[in-house]
């Protein structure tokens, strides 16, 4: 078993999520030991929700699950990189492909992606 350094982040490690085919950065989430083991067991990206204080299987509500295709660990064993197949095309809960759908330009944030789904229709 791979031993990650969960102690370094007070039990949580950052998980960078990248599209397996395009290498686009989709999101950043956090994993604890339980979500890490669940991800390894199921092959579906599972995170720790800091706001809800519970496990969170990505796409559980929206259907936009993340199927893990490759896992990389940094040299300090305290950051996880998940390369995923993003089912449904949207990783962002606001309906965009990436959570990084805004770009700073001339001192303002501008949306630079098309919305894939309407979150009001998905999260009723």
CSV table of C-alpha atoms in Angstrom, one decimal:
chain,number,residue,atom,x,y,z
A,1,UNK,CA,0.0,0.0,0.0
A,2,UNK,CA,1.2,3.5,-0.8
A,3,UNK,CA,1.6,5.6,2.3
A,4,UNK,CA,0.7,9.2,1.8
A,5,UNK,CA,1.7,11.9,4.4
A,6,UNK,CA,-1.8,12.8,5.6
A,7,UNK,CA,-0.3,14.2,8.9
A,8,UNK,CA,1.3,17.1,7.0
A,9,UNK,CA,-2.0,18.6,6.0
A,10,UNK,CA,-3.8,17.9,9.2
A,11,UNK,CA,-5.4,14.9,7.6
A,12,UNK,CA,-6.2,16.5,4.3
A,13,UNK,CA,-4.1,16.5,1.1
A,14,UNK,CA,-4.8,18.6,-2.0
A,15,UNK,CA,-5.9,16.6,-5.0
A,16,UNK,CA,-5.4,18.2,-8.4
A,17,UNK,CA,-7.8,16.8,-11.0
A,18,UNK,CA,-6.8,16.7,-14.6
A,19,UNK,CA,-8.6,15.5,-17.7
A,20,UNK,CA,-6.9,12.3,-18.8
A,21,UNK,CA,-7.1,13.0,-22.5
A,22,UNK,CA,-6.7,16.8,-22.8
A,23,UNK,CA,-4.6,17.4,-19.7
A,24,UNK,CA,-6.9,20.4,-18.8
A,25,UNK,CA,-6.9,21.2,-15.1
A,26,UNK,CA,-10.5,20.5,-14.0
A,27,UNK,CA,-10.5,21.3,-10.3
A,28,UNK,CA,-8.8,21.1,-6.9
A,29,UNK,CA,-10.3,19.2,-4.1
A,30,UNK,CA,-9.1,17.6,-0.8
A,31,UNK,CA,-8.7,14.0,0.2
A,32,UNK,CA,-8.4,12.4,3.6
A,33,UNK,CA,-7.3,8.8,4.2
A,34,UNK,CA,-10.9,7.5,3.9
A,35,UNK,CA,-11.6,9.2,0.6
A,36,UNK,CA,-8.2,8.1,-0.8
A,37,UNK,CA,-9.0,4.5,0.1
A,38,UNK,CA,-12.5,4.8,-1.3
A,39,UNK,CA,-11.1,6.2,-4.6
A,40,UNK,CA,-8.7,3.3,-4.8
A,41,UNK,CA,-11.4,0.8,-4.1
A,42,UNK,CA,-14.1,2.1,-6.5
A,43,UNK,CA,-12.1,3.8,-9.2
A,44,UNK,CA,-14.4,6.8,-8.8
A,45,UNK,CA,-12.9,10.1,-7.5
A,46,UNK,CA,-14.0,10.5,-3.9
A,47,UNK,CA,-13.1,13.6,-1.9
A,48,UNK,CA,-13.5,15.1,1.5
A,49,UNK,CA,-16.0,18.0,1.5
A,50,UNK,CA,-14.6,20.6,3.9
A,51,UNK,CA,-17.9,22.5,3.8
A,52,UNK,CA,-20.1,19.5,4.6
A,53,UNK,CA,-17.5,17.6,6.6
A,54,UNK,CA,-18.3,14.4,4.9
A,55,UNK,CA,-17.1,12.1,2.0
A,56,UNK,CA,-18.1,13.4,-1.4
A,57,UNK,CA,-18.2,11.1,-4.5
A,58,UNK,CA,-17.8,13.5,-7.4
A,59,UNK,CA,-20.9,13.4,-9.6
A,60,UNK,CA,-23.1,11.6,-7.1
A,61,UNK,CA,-25.8,14.2,-7.6
A,62,UNK,CA,-25.1,15.5,-11.1
A,63,UNK,CA,-24.1,12.3,-12.7
A,64,UNK,CA,-20.8,13.9,-13.8
A,65,UNK,CA,-18.6,11.3,-12.2
A,66,UNK,CA,-14.9,11.2,-12.5
A,67,UNK,CA,-13.5,7.8,-13.4
A,68,UNK,CA,-9.8,7.6,-12.3
A,69,UNK,CA,-7.5,6.6,-15.1
A,70,UNK,CA,-4.1,7.4,-13.6
A,71,UNK,CA,-2.8,8.5,-10.2
A,72,UNK,CA,0.4,10.4,-9.5
A,73,UNK,CA,1.8,11.4,-6.2
A,74,UNK,CA,4.3,14.2,-5.7
A,75,UNK,CA,7.8,13.7,-4.3
A,76,UNK,CA,6.8,14.6,-0.7
A,77,UNK,CA,3.8,12.2,-0.8
A,78,UNK,CA,1.5,15.1,0.2
A,79,UNK,CA,-0.2,16.0,-3.0
A,80,UNK,CA,-2.3,13.8,-5.3
A,81,UNK,CA,-2.8,14.2,-9.0
A,82,UNK,CA,-5.8,12.4,-10.4
A,83,UNK,CA,-6.1,12.0,-14.2
A,84,UNK,CA,-9.7,11.3,-14.8
A,85,UNK,CA,-12.3,10.6,-17.5
A,86,UNK,CA,-14.9,13.4,-16.8
A,87,UNK,CA,-18.2,11.8,-17.5
A,88,UNK,CA,-20.8,14.3,-18.8
A,89,UNK,CA,-18.0,16.8,-19.6
A,90,UNK,CA,-18.5,19.1,-16.6
A,91,UNK,CA,-16.4,19.1,-13.4
A,92,UNK,CA,-17.6,22.4,-12.0
A,93,UNK,CA,-20.8,22.5,-9.9
A,94,UNK,CA,-21.7,25.7,-11.7
A,95,UNK,CA,-21.9,23.7,-15.0
A,96,UNK,CA,-18.6,24.4,-16.6
A,97,UNK,CA,-16.0,21.9,-17.8
A,98,UNK,CA,-13.4,23.3,-15.4
A,99,UNK,CA,-13.7,25.0,-12.0
A,100,UNK,CA,-11.1,27.4,-13.5
A,101,UNK,CA,-13.5,28.8,-16.1
A,102,UNK,CA,-12.7,32.4,-15.2
A,103,UNK,CA,-9.7,34.3,-16.4
A,104,UNK,CA,-8.3,37.5,-14.9
A,105,UNK,CA,-8.2,40.2,-17.6
A,106,UNK,CA,-7.7,43.9,-17.2
A,107,UNK,CA,-8.4,43.5,-13.5
A,108,UNK,CA,-11.7,41.7,-14.0
A,109,UNK,CA,-12.7,38.1,-14.0
A,110,UNK,CA,-14.2,37.0,-17.3
A,111,UNK,CA,-15.8,33.7,-18.1
A,112,UNK,CA,-13.9,31.9,-20.8
A,113,UNK,CA,-15.8,28.6,-21.1
A,114,UNK,CA,-19.3,27.7,-22.3
A,115,UNK,CA,-21.6,26.3,-19.6
A,116,UNK,CA,-22.4,22.6,-20.2
A,117,UNK,CA,-25.4,22.4,-17.8
A,118,UNK,CA,-27.6,24.6,-15.8
A,119,UNK,CA,-26.9,23.9,-12.1
A,120,UNK,CA,-30.5,25.0,-11.1
A,121,UNK,CA,-31.9,22.2,-13.2
A,122,UNK,CA,-29.4,19.6,-11.9
A,123,UNK,CA,-29.2,20.4,-8.2
A,124,UNK,CA,-32.9,20.6,-7.3
